[in-house]
Short mmCIF file of C-alpha atoms in Angstrom, two decimals:
data_model
loop_
_atom_site.label_atom_id
_atom_site.label_comp_id
_atom_site.label_asym_id
_atom_site.label_seq_id
_atom_site.Cartn_x
_atom_site.Cartn_y
_atom_site.Cartn_z
CA MET A 1 8.24 -25.55 44.49
CA ASP A 2 7.44 -27.99 47.45
CA ASN A 3 3.61 -27.47 48.09
CA GLY A 4 2.38 -29.22 45.34
CA LEU A 5 1.23 -25.99 43.23
CA SER A 6 1.07 -26.34 39.30
CA ARG A 7 2.54 -23.50 37.26
CA ARG A 8 -1.25 -22.42 36.37
CA SER A 9 -2.24 -22.50 39.94
CA PHE A 10 1.04 -20.55 41.09
CA LEU A 11 0.02 -17.80 38.69
CA GLY A 12 -3.47 -17.77 39.88
CA VAL A 13 -2.13 -17.07 43.38
CA LEU A 14 0.24 -14.39 42.30
CA GLY A 15 -2.79 -12.46 40.46
CA THR A 16 -4.47 -12.20 43.75
CA THR A 17 -1.69 -11.00 46.05
CA GLY A 18 0.67 -8.12 46.21
CA ILE A 19 3.25 -9.85 44.33
CA GLY A 20 1.11 -10.73 41.53
CA ALA A 21 0.10 -6.72 41.28
CA GLY A 22 4.01 -6.05 41.06
CA LEU A 23 4.77 -8.68 38.61
CA GLY A 24 1.71 -7.81 36.35
CA SER A 25 2.09 -4.07 36.34
CA SER A 26 4.00 -2.18 33.75
CA ALA A 27 4.86 1.31 32.31
CA PHE A 28 1.62 0.89 30.38
CA GLY A 29 -0.40 0.25 33.73
CA ALA A 30 -1.93 -2.90 31.90
CA ASP A 31 -2.77 -4.58 35.32
CA LYS A 32 -5.54 -2.12 36.52
CA ASN A 33 -7.74 -2.80 33.25
CA ALA A 34 -6.82 -6.52 32.71
CA ILE A 35 -9.43 -8.52 31.12
CA THR A 36 -9.13 -12.50 31.67
CA SER A 37 -10.31 -14.55 28.76
CA ARG A 38 -12.09 -17.80 29.35
CA GLY A 39 -11.74 -18.65 25.84
CA SER A 40 -11.21 -17.52 22.08
CA GLY A 41 -14.63 -17.56 21.30
CA ARG A 42 -13.58 -18.89 17.61
CA SER A 43 -15.51 -21.68 16.19
CA PRO A 44 -12.54 -24.69 16.03
CA VAL A 45 -11.69 -26.07 12.57
CA ARG A 46 -12.45 -29.90 12.39
CA LEU A 47 -11.27 -32.60 10.34
CA ALA A 48 -14.11 -35.02 9.00
CA GLY A 49 -14.00 -37.71 6.56
CA GLY A 50 -10.49 -36.30 5.06
CA LYS A 51 -12.17 -32.74 4.95
CA VAL A 52 -11.36 -29.61 6.64
CA ILE A 53 -14.81 -28.14 8.10
CA GLN A 54 -14.95 -24.82 9.55
CA PRO A 55 -18.57 -24.32 11.22
CA GLN A 56 -20.74 -21.38 10.32
CA ARG A 57 -20.32 -18.79 13.20
CA GLU A 58 -21.47 -14.97 14.18
CA LEU A 59 -18.59 -12.33 13.48
CA PRO A 60 -18.28 -9.19 16.16
CA VAL A 61 -18.77 -6.18 14.45
CA PHE A 62 -16.06 -3.71 15.25
CA ARG A 63 -17.30 -0.96 13.36
CA GLU A 64 -20.07 0.70 11.13
CA THR A 65 -18.78 3.78 9.12
CA ASP A 66 -19.45 5.48 6.26
CA VAL A 67 -16.47 4.81 4.24
CA LEU A 68 -14.33 1.60 4.47
CA VAL A 69 -11.07 1.53 2.97
CA VAL A 70 -9.09 -1.61 2.79
CA GLY A 71 -5.36 -1.10 2.50
CA GLY A 72 -3.30 1.75 3.49
CA GLY A 73 -0.91 2.09 0.91
CA PRO A 74 -0.69 5.41 -1.11
CA SER A 75 -4.02 5.06 -2.63
CA GLY A 76 -5.66 3.87 0.56
CA VAL A 77 -4.09 6.87 2.69
CA ALA A 78 -5.52 9.31 -0.18
CA ALA A 79 -8.74 7.66 -0.14
CA ALA A 80 -9.13 7.95 3.53
CA VAL A 81 -7.73 11.47 4.15
CA ALA A 82 -10.12 12.89 1.26
CA ALA A 83 -13.12 11.08 2.17
CA ARG A 84 -12.64 12.55 5.92
CA ARG A 85 -12.04 15.94 4.35
CA THR A 86 -15.19 15.83 2.49
CA GLY A 87 -17.23 14.90 5.65
CA ALA A 88 -17.47 10.99 6.05
CA LYS A 89 -16.70 8.95 8.88
CA VAL A 90 -14.03 6.70 7.82
CA THR A 91 -12.53 3.56 8.91
CA LEU A 92 -8.94 2.50 7.13
CA VAL A 93 -7.71 -1.09 7.67
CA GLU A 94 -4.26 -2.08 6.96
CA ARG A 95 -2.47 -5.60 7.18
CA TYR A 96 0.81 -4.31 7.96
CA GLY A 97 1.92 -2.12 10.78
CA CYS A 98 2.67 1.04 8.70
CA PHE A 99 1.33 3.16 6.12
CA GLY A 100 2.25 3.60 2.64
CA GLY A 101 2.13 -0.04 1.11
CA LEU A 102 4.96 -0.47 -1.24
CA TRP A 103 5.91 3.10 -0.95
CA THR A 104 7.31 2.68 2.24
CA GLY A 105 7.46 -1.21 3.44
CA GLY A 106 8.32 -1.99 -0.30
CA LEU A 107 11.23 0.57 -0.42
CA VAL A 108 9.82 2.25 -3.79
CA LEU A 109 11.12 5.13 -3.11
CA LYS A 110 11.21 7.23 -6.41
CA LEU A 111 8.16 8.92 -7.77
CA PRO A 112 8.01 8.42 -11.55
CA GLY A 113 5.19 10.00 -13.02
CA VAL A 114 4.61 13.31 -11.08
CA CYS A 115 5.49 15.43 -14.08
CA TYR A 116 4.80 15.68 -17.65
CA GLY A 117 7.70 17.27 -19.28
CA LYS A 118 8.73 20.09 -16.92
CA LYS A 119 5.32 20.48 -15.62
CA GLN A 120 4.24 18.67 -12.44
CA VAL A 121 0.74 17.13 -13.25
CA THR A 122 -0.04 14.87 -10.12
CA MET A 123 -0.91 17.42 -7.72
CA GLY A 124 -3.63 17.29 -4.63
CA LEU A 125 -2.63 15.18 -1.82
CA CYS A 126 0.64 14.04 -3.76
CA GLU A 127 1.81 17.39 -3.48
CA GLU A 128 0.61 17.92 0.11
CA ILE A 129 2.90 14.92 0.91
CA MET A 130 5.83 16.19 -0.61
CA GLN A 131 5.62 19.66 0.66
CA ARG A 132 5.47 18.09 4.24
CA LEU A 133 8.22 15.76 3.27
CA ASP A 134 9.99 19.31 2.22
CA LYS A 135 10.12 20.78 5.59
CA MET A 136 11.94 17.57 7.11
CA ASP A 137 15.56 16.96 7.23
CA HIS A 138 16.55 13.95 4.82
CA ALA A 139 13.18 13.23 3.49
CA ILE A 140 12.86 14.02 -0.35
CA ILE A 141 15.31 14.69 -3.08
CA GLU A 142 15.31 15.77 -6.69
CA ARG A 143 12.18 17.84 -6.04
CA ASN A 144 13.06 20.00 -9.31
CA PRO A 145 10.88 20.72 -12.51
CA GLY A 146 10.92 17.60 -14.67
CA GLU A 147 12.52 15.37 -12.04
CA LYS A 148 11.27 12.16 -10.54
CA PRO A 149 11.29 13.10 -6.65
CA THR A 150 12.86 10.59 -4.19
CA THR A 151 11.61 10.23 -0.44
CA ASP A 152 12.71 8.40 2.54
CA ALA A 153 10.40 5.51 3.55
CA GLU A 154 10.54 6.31 7.34
CA ALA A 155 9.99 9.77 6.91
CA THR A 156 7.01 9.11 4.48
CA LYS A 157 5.71 6.50 6.99
CA TYR A 158 5.43 9.38 9.50
CA VAL A 159 4.00 11.78 7.37
CA LEU A 160 1.04 9.42 6.05
CA SER A 161 0.67 8.35 9.84
CA GLU A 162 0.15 12.24 10.83
CA MET A 163 -2.39 12.83 8.19
CA ILE A 164 -4.51 9.73 9.21
CA ARG A 165 -4.59 11.10 12.90
CA GLU A 166 -5.13 14.83 12.18
CA VAL A 167 -8.25 14.06 10.16
CA GLY A 168 -9.43 11.67 12.57
CA VAL A 169 -9.53 8.40 10.53
CA ASP A 170 -10.54 5.36 12.77
CA VAL A 171 -7.73 2.68 11.97
CA TYR A 172 -6.96 -0.88 12.63
CA LEU A 173 -3.54 -2.14 11.64
CA HIS A 174 -2.53 -5.88 11.35
CA SER A 175 -5.44 -6.96 9.66
CA TRP A 176 -5.85 -8.52 6.69
CA GLY A 177 -9.24 -8.29 4.43
CA VAL A 178 -10.52 -11.76 3.86
CA ASP A 179 -13.91 -11.57 2.69
CA VAL A 180 -16.85 -9.35 1.79
CA ILE A 181 -20.40 -8.44 3.13
CA MET A 182 -23.07 -8.21 0.31
CA ASP A 183 -26.86 -7.59 0.46
CA GLY A 184 -27.58 -8.85 -3.35
CA ASN A 185 -24.92 -7.09 -5.56
CA VAL A 186 -24.47 -4.17 -2.85
CA VAL A 187 -21.39 -4.46 -1.05
CA LYS A 188 -22.00 -3.58 2.71
CA GLY A 189 -18.43 -4.19 4.47
CA ALA A 190 -15.86 -6.42 4.69
CA VAL A 191 -14.52 -9.04 6.75
CA PHE A 192 -10.84 -8.80 8.34
CA GLU A 193 -8.44 -11.54 9.91
CA SER A 194 -6.17 -10.23 13.12
CA LYS A 195 -4.82 -11.79 16.20
CA THR A 196 -8.02 -10.89 17.87
CA GLY A 197 -9.60 -12.99 15.45
CA ARG A 198 -12.04 -12.49 12.62
CA PHE A 199 -14.18 -9.08 12.85
CA ALA A 200 -16.70 -7.29 10.06
CA VAL A 201 -16.77 -3.58 9.57
CA LEU A 202 -20.26 -2.60 7.89
CA ALA A 203 -20.01 0.35 5.46
CA LYS A 204 -21.98 2.83 3.20
CA MET A 205 -19.14 2.60 0.75
CA VAL A 206 -16.02 0.45 0.17
CA ILE A 207 -13.01 1.30 -1.28
CA ASP A 208 -10.72 -1.37 -2.64
CA ALA A 209 -7.01 -0.17 -2.05
CA SER A 210 -5.72 -3.67 -1.23
CA GLY A 211 -3.30 -3.60 -4.23
CA ASP A 212 -4.57 -6.93 -5.55
CA GLY A 213 -8.19 -6.50 -5.76
CA ASP A 214 -8.57 -8.74 -2.71
CA ILE A 215 -12.27 -7.38 -1.84
CA PHE A 216 -13.79 -6.34 -5.23
CA SER A 217 -12.79 -9.79 -6.67
CA ILE A 218 -14.57 -11.55 -4.03
CA ALA A 219 -17.64 -9.19 -4.11
CA GLY A 220 -17.95 -10.69 -8.03
CA ALA A 221 -16.50 -7.56 -9.99
CA PRO A 222 -15.19 -8.68 -13.21
CA TYR A 223 -11.28 -8.30 -13.69
CA GLU A 224 -8.17 -9.33 -15.56
CA HIS A 225 -5.61 -11.47 -14.01
CA ARG A 226 -2.24 -10.20 -15.10
CA ARG A 227 1.34 -11.58 -14.36
CA HIS A 228 4.20 -9.30 -14.21
CA ARG A 229 7.73 -9.10 -12.94
CA VAL A 230 7.94 -9.35 -8.96
CA GLY A 231 11.17 -8.02 -7.39
CA LEU A 232 12.41 -7.28 -3.88
CA VAL A 233 14.03 -3.80 -3.19
CA CYS A 234 17.11 -2.89 -0.59
CA ARG A 235 19.12 -0.42 0.76
CA ILE A 236 22.76 -0.30 1.03
CA GLY A 237 24.70 1.99 3.12
CA ASN A 238 28.36 3.48 3.31
CA MET A 239 28.25 4.85 -0.16
CA ASP A 240 30.42 8.01 1.03
CA LYS A 241 33.09 5.52 1.83
CA ILE A 242 33.45 4.04 -1.14
CA ASP A 243 37.28 4.45 -2.27
CA GLN A 244 37.04 6.14 -6.07
CA ALA A 245 40.75 5.63 -6.64
CA LYS A 246 40.53 1.84 -5.88
CA ALA A 247 36.95 1.67 -7.67
CA LYS A 248 38.82 2.94 -11.04
CA GLN A 249 40.99 0.05 -10.93
CA ALA A 250 38.16 -2.45 -11.54
CA LYS A 251 37.76 -4.10 -14.82
CA LYS A 252 34.06 -3.11 -15.05
CA PRO A 253 31.69 -0.72 -12.87
CA PRO A 254 29.91 -3.01 -10.50
CA ARG A 255 26.22 -3.78 -10.62
CA GLY A 256 23.55 -3.14 -7.96
CA ILE A 257 24.75 -0.21 -6.59
CA GLY A 258 21.46 1.78 -7.14
CA LEU A 259 20.72 5.37 -6.88
CA PRO A 260 20.76 8.23 -4.06
CA THR A 261 18.45 8.77 -1.44
CA PRO A 262 17.58 11.59 0.89
CA ILE A 263 20.21 9.82 3.50
CA PRO A 264 23.51 10.96 1.66
CA GLU A 265 25.33 7.58 2.63
CA ILE A 266 22.51 5.33 1.47
CA ASN A 267 21.63 4.25 -1.96
CA TRP A 268 18.25 2.02 -2.83
CA VAL A 269 18.56 -1.02 -5.12
CA ASN A 270 15.60 -1.52 -7.28
CA MET A 271 14.84 -5.08 -8.65
CA GLY A 272 13.10 -6.49 -11.80
CA GLY A 273 12.61 -9.97 -10.59
CA PRO A 274 10.61 -12.53 -12.71
CA GLU A 275 7.17 -12.65 -14.18
CA SER A 276 5.09 -14.38 -11.53
CA ASP A 277 1.74 -14.74 -10.36
CA CYS A 278 1.42 -12.29 -7.49
CA VAL A 279 -1.92 -13.83 -6.00
CA ASP A 280 -0.34 -17.52 -5.78
CA VAL A 281 0.95 -18.10 -2.23
CA HIS A 282 3.56 -20.70 -3.55
CA ASP A 283 5.06 -18.31 -6.25
CA LEU A 284 5.23 -15.42 -3.45
CA THR A 285 6.91 -17.80 -1.05
CA LYS A 286 9.54 -18.97 -3.53
CA LEU A 287 10.03 -15.41 -4.55
CA GLU A 288 10.60 -13.83 -1.13
CA MET A 289 13.33 -16.70 -0.32
CA ASP A 290 15.12 -16.70 -3.83
CA HIS A 291 14.92 -12.84 -4.08
CA ARG A 292 16.72 -12.61 -0.41
CA ARG A 293 19.50 -15.37 -1.36
CA GLN A 294 20.03 -13.30 -4.41
CA ILE A 295 20.49 -10.00 -2.60
CA TRP A 296 22.68 -11.26 -0.52
CA ARG A 297 25.01 -12.99 -3.42
CA GLN A 298 24.89 -9.63 -5.16
CA MET A 299 26.25 -7.64 -2.08
CA ASP A 300 29.07 -10.51 -1.54
CA LYS A 301 30.25 -9.85 -4.81
CA LEU A 302 29.94 -6.16 -4.61
CA ARG A 303 32.13 -6.01 -1.30
CA LYS A 304 34.83 -8.10 -3.28
CA THR A 305 35.04 -5.09 -5.93
CA PRO A 306 37.92 -2.90 -5.52
CA GLY A 307 36.81 0.29 -3.45
CA TYR A 308 33.54 -1.09 -2.32
CA GLU A 309 34.90 -3.48 0.62
CA LYS A 310 33.07 -1.17 2.94
CA VAL A 311 29.73 -1.23 1.53
CA TYR A 312 26.82 -2.93 3.41
CA LEU A 313 23.30 -4.38 3.26
CA VAL A 314 21.33 -1.90 5.27
CA GLU A 315 17.81 -3.39 4.95
CA VAL A 316 15.82 -5.60 2.51
CA ALA A 317 12.15 -4.33 1.93
CA SER A 318 9.52 -5.94 4.36
CA GLN A 319 7.09 -6.07 1.17
CA LEU A 320 7.51 -8.05 -2.01
CA GLY A 321 7.53 -5.63 -4.83
CA VAL A 322 4.33 -6.85 -6.46
CA ARG A 323 3.56 -4.57 -9.73
CA ILE A 324 0.39 -6.20 -11.19
CA SER A 325 -2.04 -8.94 -10.27
CA ARG A 326 -5.68 -8.09 -10.71
CA VAL A 327 -7.27 -5.48 -12.57
CA LEU A 328 -10.85 -4.09 -12.45
CA THR A 329 -12.75 -4.24 -15.67
CA GLY A 330 -14.30 -0.90 -14.95
CA MET A 331 -17.15 1.01 -16.68
CA LYS A 332 -14.17 3.03 -18.52
CA GLN A 333 -10.63 1.93 -19.21
CA VAL A 334 -7.13 3.93 -19.58
CA THR A 335 -5.37 2.81 -22.60
CA PHE A 336 -2.38 3.48 -24.45
CA LYS A 337 -3.90 3.92 -27.56
CA GLY A 338 -6.38 6.51 -26.23
CA ALA A 339 -3.77 8.29 -24.67
CA LYS A 340 -1.84 8.73 -27.82
CA ALA A 341 -4.88 9.95 -29.75
CA GLY A 342 -5.28 12.68 -26.77
CA ARG A 343 -8.90 10.89 -25.70
CA LYS A 344 -10.41 13.25 -23.12
CA PHE A 345 -13.06 12.22 -20.39
CA SER A 346 -15.98 13.97 -19.29
CA ASP A 347 -15.49 12.33 -15.84
CA VAL A 348 -11.64 13.14 -15.51
CA ILE A 349 -10.77 13.01 -12.16
CA GLY A 350 -7.11 13.55 -12.55
CA VAL A 351 -4.10 12.81 -15.09
CA GLY A 352 -0.70 10.83 -15.19
CA GLY A 353 2.71 11.91 -15.98
CA GLU A 354 5.49 10.31 -17.99
CA LEU A 355 7.79 7.57 -16.65
CA ASN A 356 10.00 8.15 -19.97
CA PRO A 357 10.28 11.22 -22.23
CA GLY A 358 8.07 10.71 -25.11
CA ASP A 359 5.13 8.81 -23.15
CA PRO A 360 2.03 10.38 -23.95
CA PHE A 361 -0.21 12.44 -21.40
CA PHE A 362 -3.34 10.52 -20.25
CA GLU A 363 -6.50 11.30 -18.27
CA ILE A 364 -7.66 9.40 -15.79
CA PRO A 365 -11.76 8.76 -15.60
CA PHE A 366 -13.91 8.08 -12.84
CA GLY A 367 -15.45 4.90 -14.68
CA ALA A 368 -11.95 3.38 -14.17
CA LEU A 369 -12.57 2.92 -10.75
CA VAL A 370 -16.22 1.64 -11.06
CA PRO A 371 -17.13 -1.69 -11.49
CA ARG A 372 -19.69 -2.84 -14.24
CA LYS A 373 -21.59 -5.08 -11.66
CA VAL A 374 -21.58 -4.75 -7.80
CA GLU A 375 -22.22 -1.65 -6.20
CA ASN A 376 -20.96 0.94 -3.67
CA ILE A 377 -17.29 -0.28 -4.34
CA LEU A 378 -14.30 1.39 -6.03
CA ALA A 379 -11.05 0.02 -6.92
CA VAL A 380 -7.74 2.52 -6.62
CA GLY A 381 -4.14 1.99 -7.40
CA ARG A 382 -2.73 -0.52 -9.49
CA CYS A 383 -6.05 -2.28 -9.72
CA ALA A 384 -8.09 0.72 -11.54
CA SER A 385 -9.19 -0.15 -14.97
CA ALA A 386 -6.00 0.30 -17.39
CA GLY A 387 -4.76 -1.47 -20.61
CA PRO A 388 -1.21 -3.25 -19.94
CA VAL A 389 0.89 -0.67 -21.59
CA ILE A 390 -0.28 2.38 -20.00
CA MET A 391 -0.67 0.33 -16.52
CA GLU A 392 2.93 1.04 -16.36
CA PRO A 393 2.75 4.59 -15.28
CA MET A 394 -0.92 3.82 -13.57
CA ARG A 395 0.41 1.29 -11.15
CA CYS A 396 3.10 3.88 -10.00
CA ILE A 397 2.80 5.90 -6.54
CA PRO A 398 1.64 9.40 -7.98
CA CYS A 399 -1.20 7.95 -9.95
CA SER A 400 -2.16 5.54 -7.11
CA LEU A 401 -2.49 8.78 -5.14
CA VAL A 402 -4.49 10.57 -7.80
CA THR A 403 -7.11 7.83 -8.05
CA GLY A 404 -7.11 7.19 -4.20
CA HIS A 405 -7.87 10.82 -3.56
CA ALA A 406 -10.85 10.74 -6.20
CA ALA A 407 -12.48 7.67 -4.68
CA GLY A 408 -12.23 9.16 -1.21
CA VAL A 409 -14.07 12.02 -2.35
CA ALA A 410 -16.64 10.13 -4.58
CA SER A 411 -17.55 7.71 -1.65
CA ALA A 412 -17.94 10.96 0.80
CA LEU A 413 -20.39 12.19 -1.76
CA ALA A 414 -22.37 9.15 -2.61
CA VAL A 415 -22.70 8.82 1.28
CA GLN A 416 -24.02 12.60 1.74
CA ASP A 417 -26.24 12.26 -1.29
CA GLY A 418 -27.62 9.00 -0.65
CA CYS A 419 -26.79 7.60 -4.23
CA LEU A 420 -24.75 4.85 -5.60
CA CYS A 421 -21.44 5.49 -6.08
CA ARG A 422 -21.75 5.29 -9.68
CA ASP A 423 -24.27 7.60 -9.66
CA VAL A 424 -22.20 10.72 -8.04
CA GLU A 425 -22.44 13.83 -9.92
CA ILE A 426 -19.57 14.45 -11.97
CA PRO A 427 -19.26 17.95 -11.80
CA LYS A 428 -19.64 18.07 -7.85
CA LEU A 429 -16.88 15.42 -7.63
CA GLN A 430 -14.70 17.62 -10.08
CA LYS A 431 -15.39 20.70 -8.01
CA HIS A 432 -14.37 19.08 -4.70
CA LEU A 433 -11.15 17.82 -6.19
CA LYS A 434 -10.20 21.02 -7.48
CA GLU A 435 -10.84 22.66 -4.41
CA GLN A 436 -8.70 19.79 -2.63
CA GLY A 437 -6.00 21.04 -5.00
CA ALA A 438 -6.14 18.54 -7.68
CA TYR A 439 -5.21 18.97 -11.31
CA LEU A 440 -7.83 17.78 -13.83
CA GLY A 441 -5.79 18.95 -17.13
#
């Protein structure tokens, strides 16, 4: 350009002319309601004396709600839907761009623990979701008595999203819970980080469905910090193009071919992984990179096996397979010893099925979701209060749906009755759960 205009000045001129209007418009009609920002409004972090200092600042309150659910995995979606159906105004905040957590983003497609023997015991929202998947092509298989259903990740993402839309839950995606708002020992909301910047959501009740206890741990609720295996799941394709005649010539059956999915030509491959600290960013970073290398090397080895030359890697999960991290120290705890002894709870809100034949049947009490100290926050999913052995079925998707369902109903009732969540009338809670299809034993 020979008129001396800078790039910034040139763009400013375009914005005031017909040319600018043409360039700025899109299929979304963005130019009509465009907002020009003069600054981020954030408090810049500074370096002072070798220390990183962030000044005090006021955060925008994006929403005030009855029930705030932090995390949109299985337990979080169940909590949000149940609370809304029970009459509460609900806000759900999720750090990824889809719902389902490890069930979808983590490609954990199988649902162990749905049944005890041949009897299905995880009902309510768990059963409703599976019924919706039943009506879709290539969405769910192995829906038989005593079997562990397998779902398709993309179909499940869609179903969960539609359920959230149908009931009218307010949603923020791509927002990570980073702090908690307290008034004494009472939780009043949470703070989130996003591309827009930090923002707050105020709430009468908060449900921590983060998977790692991110919110209740900051609030000061007692918890156990456990280590467990962390893997990374993948899906592989062209399973229908395996040359079975050539495959029989292999010296030993290949490893890492996984299990069938609702899409016939695709298998999903689980991974155990090493025992790690799931809330340590150094561990998480190393695991992510090491596991991705391992998956590629395994695929390379598989494709060199006679008959498997056409098999290929479809996708690697977008989320690490974190199994356990922080576990709430609740008012009550589910234990393997108690389950073996047939322990019953007066505040039962659901039951767990078996991962393997011979596993004990167990009840889940409402007290397993309630912290001992802080008020008006509940823990669901793999953070609920359970001993190390019984946590294996408790952390799985069916039980996560059960605890989320109960927490959602309980939170809505606490708001309606104007009481602390720990003081919710248990018979009323159980009545509402049964009306919503839950099975309490």
